[in-house]
PDB file of C-alpha atoms and ligand atoms in Angstrom:
ATOM      1  CA  MET A1236      57.419  22.357 104.651  1.00 94.00           C
ATOM      2  CA  ILE A1237      56.387  19.125 105.718  1.00 93.00           C
ATOM      3  CA  ALA A1238      54.473  20.300 108.388  1.00 93.00           C
ATOM      4  CA  SER A1239      52.683  22.443 105.990  1.00 94.00           C
ATOM      5  CA  GLU A1240      52.171  19.270 103.811  1.00 94.00           C
ATOM      6  CA  ASN A1241      50.998  17.393 106.851  1.00 93.00           C
ATOM      7  CA  LEU A1242      48.391  19.892 107.567  1.00 94.00           C
ATOM      8  CA  GLY A1243      46.900  20.191 104.082  1.00 93.00           C
ATOM      9  CA  HIS A1244      48.218  23.435 103.953  1.00 94.00           C
ATOM     10  CA  LYS A1245      49.914  25.411 101.124  1.00 95.00           C
ATOM     11  CA  GLY A1246      53.588  26.222 101.691  1.00 96.00           C
ATOM     12  CA  ILE A1247      56.545  27.971  99.506  1.00 97.00           C
ATOM     13  CA  GLY A1248      60.129  27.470 100.779  1.00 97.00           C
ATOM     14  CA  ILE A1249      63.138  29.520  99.446  1.00 97.00           C
ATOM     15  CA  GLU A1250      66.383  28.070  99.298  1.00 96.00           C
ATOM     16  CA  LEU A1251      69.626  29.389  97.720  1.00 96.00           C
ATOM     17  CA  SER A1252      71.220  26.150  97.659  1.00 94.00           C
ATOM     18  CA  ALA A1253      70.001  23.684  95.047  1.00 95.00           C
ATOM     19  CA  GLU A1254      71.097  20.688  96.851  1.00 95.00           C
ATOM     20  CA  PHE A1255      69.084  21.573  99.854  1.00 94.00           C
ATOM     21  CA  CYS A1256      66.320  22.119  97.472  1.00 95.00           C
ATOM     22  CA  ASP A1257      66.540  18.737  96.458  1.00 96.00           C
ATOM     23  CA  ILE A1258      66.724  17.202  99.441  1.00 95.00           C
ATOM     24  CA  ALA A1259      63.568  19.129 100.520  1.00 94.00           C
ATOM     25  CA  ARG A1260      61.708  18.156  97.629  1.00 94.00           C
ATOM     26  CA  SER A1261      62.925  14.447  98.326  1.00 94.00           C
ATOM     27  CA  ARG A1262      61.102  14.630 101.424  1.00 93.00           C
ATOM     28  CA  LEU A1263      57.762  15.938 100.529  1.00 93.00           C
ATOM     29  CA  HIS A1264      55.255  13.394  99.732  1.00 86.00           C
ATOM     30  CA  THR A1265      52.693  14.931  97.307  1.00 78.00           C
ATOM     31  CA  LYS A1266      54.399  18.343  96.295  1.00 69.00           C
ATOM     32  CA  LYS A1267      51.120  19.537  95.319  1.00 83.00           C
ATOM     33  CA  LYS A1268      50.775  22.369  97.563  1.00 93.00           C
ATOM     34  CA  ILE A1269      54.410  22.838  98.146  1.00 95.00           C
ATOM     35  CA  LYS A1270      56.608  24.736  96.160  1.00 95.00           C
ATOM     36  CA  ILE A1271      60.263  24.797  96.860  1.00 96.00           C
ATOM     37  CA  ILE A1272      61.852  27.608  95.042  1.00 97.00           C
ATOM     38  CA  GLN A1273      65.600  28.007  94.335  1.00 97.00           C
ATOM     39  CA  GLY A1274      66.517  31.186  94.578  1.00 97.00           C
ATOM     40  CA  ASP A1275      67.656  34.324  96.639  1.00 97.00           C
ATOM     41  CA  ASN A1276      65.112  35.529  99.348  1.00 97.00           C
ATOM     42  CA  ASN A1277      66.074  38.841  98.004  1.00 96.00           C
ATOM     43  CA  ILE A1278      64.246  38.489  94.603  1.00 97.00           C
ATOM     44  CA  GLU A1279      61.821  35.561  95.262  1.00 98.00           C
ATOM     45  CA  LEU A1280      60.205  37.223  97.736  1.00 98.00           C
ATOM     46  CA  ASP A1281      59.148  40.394  95.846  1.00 98.00           C
ATOM     47  CA  LYS A1282      57.367  37.746  93.626  1.00 98.00           C
ATOM     48  CA  LEU A1283      54.901  36.808  96.157  1.00 98.00           C
ATOM     49  CA  GLU A1284      51.640  38.889  96.751  1.00 98.00           C
ATOM     50  CA  GLU A1285      51.196  41.466  99.620  1.00 98.00           C
ATOM     51  CA  ASN A1286      49.831  40.134 102.570  1.00 98.00           C
ATOM     52  CA  SER A1287      49.462  36.621 101.175  1.00 97.00           C
ATOM     53  CA  CYS A1288      51.060  34.047 103.494  1.00 97.00           C
ATOM     54  CA  GLY A1289      49.958  32.992 106.910  1.00 97.00           C
ATOM     55  CA  LEU A1290      53.527  32.205 108.663  1.00 98.00           C
ATOM     56  CA  CYS A1291      57.105  32.376 108.269  1.00 98.00           C
ATOM     57  CA  PHE A1292      59.273  30.081 109.602  1.00 97.00           C
ATOM     58  CA  THR A1293      63.032  30.183 109.047  1.00 97.00           C
ATOM     59  CA  SER A1294      66.357  29.508 110.165  1.00 96.00           C
ATOM     60  CA  PRO A1295      68.616  32.090 108.640  1.00 96.00           C
ATOM     61  CA  PRO A1296      72.603  31.778 108.279  1.00 93.00           C
ATOM     62  CA  TYR A1297      74.470  31.970 111.765  1.00 88.00           C
ATOM     63  CA  TRP A1298      76.607  34.606 109.940  1.00 88.00           C
ATOM     64  CA  ASP A1299      79.886  32.958 108.479  1.00 82.00           C
ATOM     65  CA  ILE A1300      80.511  30.874 111.506  1.00 75.00           C
ATOM     66  CA  LEU A1301      80.314  27.862 109.545  1.00 67.00           C
ATOM     67  CA  ASN A1302      83.250  28.754 107.459  1.00 66.00           C
ATOM     68  CA  MET A1303      85.418  29.026 110.389  1.00 64.00           C
ATOM     69  CA  LYS A1304      87.283  26.125 112.324  1.00 62.00           C
ATOM     70  CA  ARG A1305      85.024  24.209 114.822  1.00 58.00           C
ATOM     71  CA  SER A1306      86.758  24.613 117.778  1.00 58.00           C
ATOM     72  CA  ALA A1307      84.015  23.593 120.430  1.00 57.00           C
ATOM     73  CA  ASP A1308      83.548  20.210 118.760  1.00 57.00           C
ATOM     74  CA  LYS A1309      86.207  19.791 116.280  1.00 59.00           C
ATOM     75  CA  LYS A1310      83.256  18.559 114.032  1.00 61.00           C
ATOM     76  CA  GLN A1311      84.178  18.961 110.029  1.00 60.00           C
ATOM     77  CA  ASN A1312      82.908  22.415 108.419  1.00 61.00           C
ATOM     78  CA  ILE A1313      79.325  22.208 106.759  1.00 61.00           C
ATOM     79  CA  ASN A1314      79.453  25.886 105.009  1.00 62.00           C
ATOM     80  CA  TYR A1315      76.480  25.835 102.827  1.00 64.00           C
ATOM     81  CA  SER A1316      77.894  27.639  99.518  1.00 71.00           C
ATOM     82  CA  SER A1317      80.350  30.304  98.465  1.00 73.00           C
ATOM     83  CA  SER A1318      77.838  32.450  96.599  1.00 81.00           C
ATOM     84  CA  ASP A1319      78.024  36.053  97.067  1.00 83.00           C
ATOM     85  CA  ASN A1320      74.245  35.939  97.695  1.00 89.00           C
ATOM     86  CA  ASP A1321      74.554  33.892 100.659  1.00 91.00           C
ATOM     87  CA  ILE A1322      74.136  35.957 103.601  1.00 91.00           C
ATOM     88  CA  GLY A1323      76.111  33.463 105.500  1.00 88.00           C
ATOM     89  CA  ASN A1324      79.225  34.532 103.643  1.00 89.00           C
ATOM     90  CA  MET A1325      79.095  38.129 104.746  1.00 89.00           C
ATOM     91  CA  LYS A1326      82.372  39.364 106.320  1.00 87.00           C
ATOM     92  CA  ASN A1327      81.003  42.020 108.495  1.00 93.00           C
ATOM     93  CA  TYR A1328      78.659  41.429 111.353  1.00 95.00           C
ATOM     94  CA  ASP A1329      76.751  44.738 110.978  1.00 96.00           C
ATOM     95  CA  GLU A1330      76.249  43.937 107.361  1.00 95.00           C
ATOM     96  CA  PHE A1331      74.993  40.747 108.107  1.00 96.00           C
ATOM     97  CA  ILE A1332      72.357  42.210 110.373  1.00 97.00           C
ATOM     98  CA  THR A1333      71.285  44.689 107.932  1.00 96.00           C
ATOM     99  CA  ALA A1334      71.126  42.072 105.294  1.00 96.00           C
ATOM    100  CA  LEU A1335      68.926  39.806 107.325  1.00 97.00           C
ATOM    101  CA  LYS A1336      67.048  43.126 108.189  1.00 97.00           C
ATOM    102  CA  THR A1337      66.118  43.687 104.544  1.00 97.00           C
ATOM    103  CA  VAL A1338      65.197  40.201 103.740  1.00 98.00           C
ATOM    104  CA  PHE A1339      62.845  40.229 107.109  1.00 98.00           C
ATOM    105  CA  ILE A1340      61.391  43.566 105.494  1.00 98.00           C
ATOM    106  CA  LYS A1341      60.296  41.630 102.492  1.00 98.00           C
ATOM    107  CA  VAL A1342      58.950  38.892 104.496  1.00 98.00           C
ATOM    108  CA  LYS A1343      56.870  41.408 106.301  1.00 98.00           C
ATOM    109  CA  ARG A1344      55.314  42.625 103.360  1.00 98.00           C
ATOM    110  CA  VAL A1345      53.952  39.412 102.182  1.00 98.00           C
ATOM    111  CA  LEU A1346      52.800  38.496 105.745  1.00 98.00           C
ATOM    112  CA  ALA A1347      49.081  38.971 106.404  1.00 98.00           C
ATOM    113  CA  ILE A1348      48.113  40.912 109.213  1.00 98.00           C
ATOM    114  CA  ASN A1349      48.269  39.346 112.659  1.00 98.00           C
ATOM    115  CA  SER A1350      50.382  36.292 111.102  1.00 98.00           C
ATOM    116  CA  TYR A1351      53.573  34.858 113.018  1.00 98.00           C
ATOM    117  CA  CYS A1352      57.455  35.276 111.953  1.00 98.00           C
ATOM    118  CA  ILE A1353      59.318  32.734 113.741  1.00 98.00           C
ATOM    119  CA  ILE A1354      63.091  32.528 113.632  1.00 98.00           C
ATOM    120  CA  ASN A1355      65.492  30.011 114.839  1.00 98.00           C
ATOM    121  CA  VAL A1356      69.047  31.263 115.929  1.00 97.00           C
ATOM    122  CA  MET A1357      71.701  30.846 118.097  1.00 94.00           C
ATOM    123  CA  ASP A1358      74.772  33.320 119.279  1.00 95.00           C
ATOM    124  CA  ILE A1359      78.097  33.568 117.736  1.00 93.00           C
ATOM    125  CA  ARG A1360      81.510  33.492 119.292  1.00 89.00           C
ATOM    126  CA  LYS A1361      84.237  34.494 117.136  1.00 88.00           C
ATOM    127  CA  GLY A1362      87.757  34.320 119.066  1.00 82.00           C
ATOM    128  CA  ASN A1363      87.121  36.659 121.900  1.00 84.00           C
ATOM    129  CA  LYS A1364      84.197  38.232 120.673  1.00 92.00           C
ATOM    130  CA  PHE A1365      80.590  37.377 121.872  1.00 93.00           C
ATOM    131  CA  TYR A1366      78.130  38.347 119.407  1.00 96.00           C
ATOM    132  CA  SER A1367      74.282  38.388 120.660  1.00 97.00           C
ATOM    133  CA  LEU A1368      72.979  37.380 117.512  1.00 97.00           C
ATOM    134  CA  HIS A1369      69.229  36.451 119.080  1.00 98.00           C
ATOM    135  CA  SER A1370      69.229  39.969 120.841  1.00 98.00           C
ATOM    136  CA  ASP A1371      70.603  41.933 117.799  1.00 98.00           C
ATOM    137  CA  LEU A1372      67.844  40.420 115.481  1.00 98.00           C
ATOM    138  CA  ILE A1373      64.967  41.198 118.277  1.00 98.00           C
ATOM    139  CA  THR A1374      66.079  44.813 117.933  1.00 98.00           C
ATOM    140  CA  ALA A1375      66.280  44.743 114.023  1.00 98.00           C
ATOM    141  CA  MET A1376      62.573  42.873 113.817  1.00 98.00           C
ATOM    142  CA  GLN A1377      61.385  45.435 116.420  1.00 98.00           C
ATOM    143  CA  GLU A1378      63.017  48.375 113.957  1.00 98.00           C
ATOM    144  CA  ILE A1379      61.347  46.965 110.957  1.00 98.00           C
ATOM    145  CA  GLY A1380      57.746  47.212 112.922  1.00 98.00           C
ATOM    146  CA  PHE A1381      57.157  43.508 114.036  1.00 98.00           C
ATOM    147  CA  VAL A1382      55.771  42.936 117.465  1.00 98.00           C
ATOM    148  CA  TYR A1383      58.326  40.875 119.596  1.00 98.00           C
ATOM    149  CA  ASP A1384      55.783  38.035 121.282  1.00 98.00           C
ATOM    150  CA  ASP A1385      57.765  35.590 122.831  1.00 98.00           C
ATOM    151  CA  ILE A1386      60.904  33.495 122.967  1.00 98.00           C
ATOM    152  CA  ILE A1387      61.841  29.948 123.325  1.00 98.00           C
ATOM    153  CA  ILE A1388      64.906  28.525 124.545  1.00 97.00           C
ATOM    154  CA  TRP A1389      65.467  25.344 122.696  1.00 96.00           C
ATOM    155  CA  ASP A1390      67.951  22.814 124.454  1.00 94.00           C
ATOM    156  CA  ARG A1391      70.112  21.048 122.091  1.00 90.00           C
ATOM    157  CA  GLN A1392      72.486  19.288 124.318  1.00 86.00           C
ATOM    158  CA  SER A1393      71.470  15.928 123.129  1.00 85.00           C
ATOM    159  CA  ASP A1394      72.630  17.263 119.385  1.00 84.00           C
ATOM    160  CA  TYR A1395      75.717  19.235 120.933  1.00 79.00           C
ATOM    161  CA  ASN A1396      77.983  16.407 121.582  1.00 68.00           C
ATOM    162  CA  ASN A1397      81.754  16.094 121.713  1.00 65.00           C
ATOM    163  CA  MET A1398      81.882  19.325 123.802  1.00 67.00           C
ATOM    164  CA  ARG A1399      85.137  20.101 125.668  1.00 71.00           C
ATOM    165  CA  PRO A1400      86.162  22.698 127.913  1.00 73.00           C
ATOM    166  CA  LEU A1401      86.396  25.754 125.973  1.00 76.00           C
ATOM    167  CA  GLY A1402      89.005  28.419 127.017  1.00 77.00           C
ATOM    168  CA  TYR A1403      90.682  25.910 129.294  1.00 79.00           C
ATOM    169  CA  PRO A1404      93.039  26.457 131.140  1.00 82.00           C
ATOM    170  CA  SER A1405      93.226  30.349 130.730  1.00 83.00           C
ATOM    171  CA  LYS A1406      89.416  31.362 130.538  1.00 82.00           C
ATOM    172  CA  PHE A1407      86.169  29.965 132.073  1.00 81.00           C
ATOM    173  CA  ARG A1408      84.154  29.944 128.753  1.00 82.00           C
ATOM    174  CA  ILE A1409      80.662  28.253 128.763  1.00 80.00           C
ATOM    175  CA  ASN A1410      79.582  25.655 125.907  1.00 82.00           C
ATOM    176  CA  LYS A1411      76.606  26.683 124.400  1.00 84.00           C
ATOM    177  CA  VAL A1412      73.959  24.095 123.918  1.00 88.00           C
ATOM    178  CA  HIS A1413      70.864  25.927 123.361  1.00 93.00           C
ATOM    179  CA  GLU A1414      69.310  28.231 120.541  1.00 96.00           C
ATOM    180  CA  TYR A1415      66.782  30.381 120.357  1.00 98.00           C
ATOM    181  CA  ILE A1416      63.232  30.491 118.673  1.00 98.00           C
ATOM    182  CA  LEU A1417      62.284  34.040 118.310  1.00 98.00           C
ATOM    183  CA  ILE A1418      58.369  34.857 118.000  1.00 98.00           C
ATOM    184  CA  PHE A1419      57.268  37.608 116.192  1.00 98.00           C
ATOM    185  CA  ILE A1420      53.928  39.095 115.120  1.00 98.00           C
ATOM    186  CA  LYS A1421      53.285  41.545 111.993  1.00 98.00           C
ATOM    187  CA  GLU A1422      50.032  43.554 113.679  1.00 97.00           C
ATOM    188  CA  LYS A1423      50.015  46.003 110.875  1.00 91.00           C
TER     189      LYS A1423
HETATM  190  C1  SAM H1889      70.855  27.568 108.837  1.00 88.43           C
HETATM  191  S1  SAM H1889      70.464  27.128 107.153  1.00 88.43           S
HETATM  192  C2  SAM H1889      68.872  26.697 107.090  1.00 88.43           C
HETATM  193  C3  SAM H1889      68.260  25.574 106.384  1.00 88.43           C
HETATM  194  C4  SAM H1889      67.214  25.436 105.975  1.00 88.43           C
HETATM  195  N1  SAM H1889      66.282  26.110 105.234  1.00 88.43           N
HETATM  196  C5  SAM H1889      66.352  24.920 107.353  1.00 88.43           C
HETATM  197  O1  SAM H1889      65.702  25.915 107.583  1.00 88.43           O
HETATM  198  O2  SAM H1889      66.866  23.632 108.087  1.00 88.43           O
HETATM  199  C6  SAM H1889      70.436  28.721 106.200  1.00 88.43           C
HETATM  200  C7  SAM H1889      70.263  28.611 104.911  1.00 88.43           C
HETATM  201  O3  SAM H1889      70.021  29.934 104.449  1.00 88.43           O
HETATM  202  C8  SAM H1889      70.406  29.806 102.951  1.00 88.43           C
HETATM  203  N2  SAM H1889      70.501  31.414 102.296  1.00 88.43           N
HETATM  204  C9  SAM H1889      71.637  32.096 102.566  1.00 88.43           C
HETATM  205  N3  SAM H1889      71.625  33.139 102.073  1.00 88.43           N
HETATM  206  C10 SAM H1889      70.263  33.061 101.264  1.00 88.43           C
HETATM  207  C11 SAM H1889      69.513  33.546 100.376  1.00 88.43           C
HETATM  208  N4  SAM H1889      70.067  35.170  99.874  1.00 88.43           N
HETATM  209  N5  SAM H1889      68.356  33.356  99.731  1.00 88.43           N
HETATM  210  C12 SAM H1889      68.008  32.087  99.964  1.00 88.43           C
HETATM  211  N6  SAM H1889      68.481  31.269 100.856  1.00 88.43           N
HETATM  212  C13 SAM H1889      69.675  31.666 101.378  1.00 88.43           C
HETATM  213  C14 SAM H1889      71.570  28.800 102.856  1.00 88.43           C
HETATM  214  O4  SAM H1889      71.900  28.038 101.915  1.00 88.43           O
HETATM  215  C15 SAM H1889      71.092  28.112 104.043  1.00 88.43           C
HETATM  216  O5  SAM H1889      70.553  26.556 103.687  1.00 88.43           O
END
């Protein structure tokens, strides 16, 4: 939203958490062209006009991983909410992917033809299981009809400090210090 504001564009930010909406509003200068809507994407996106937005940029919840104990860096949990509408609180991974897909179908409706949908995600490990969220989302987005245009690997080594040897001494397990920025286009 700050980037929209800096460029003089209109912007609509939708966020479930009232606290995060307040933080977003406090960071904006003029608030004239930018609207921060506190609400559920599943409801708010339906209120927007079809083909009316030039870009979607989002960082969806990382499933319910923020509710888990952080074994990699031992930092404190920062779960966003306990709301049932919070997609990050879904217990089942497949249901979580389906919930994201439902939101992106709504995003596709409001995007103008040839505009981009850009998604920041990381993969997830829960105990012994590794979930390739970025590739599952690429598949889901293509099923919806988005064209998969590109991928950026975002090196976040400097943010992910306090790492320790995961799995030691029984397993070799690499700490993840990167996220993905997935780039899609709505061509039709
Ligand atoms: C990884 S955070 C991203 C936070 C921030 N919007 C950003 O892009 O930096 C995921 C956000 O999704 C929000 N969220 C989860 N379910 C939602 C829903 N159904 N509608 C709107 N926002 C939701 C959470 O409150 C959380 O703030």
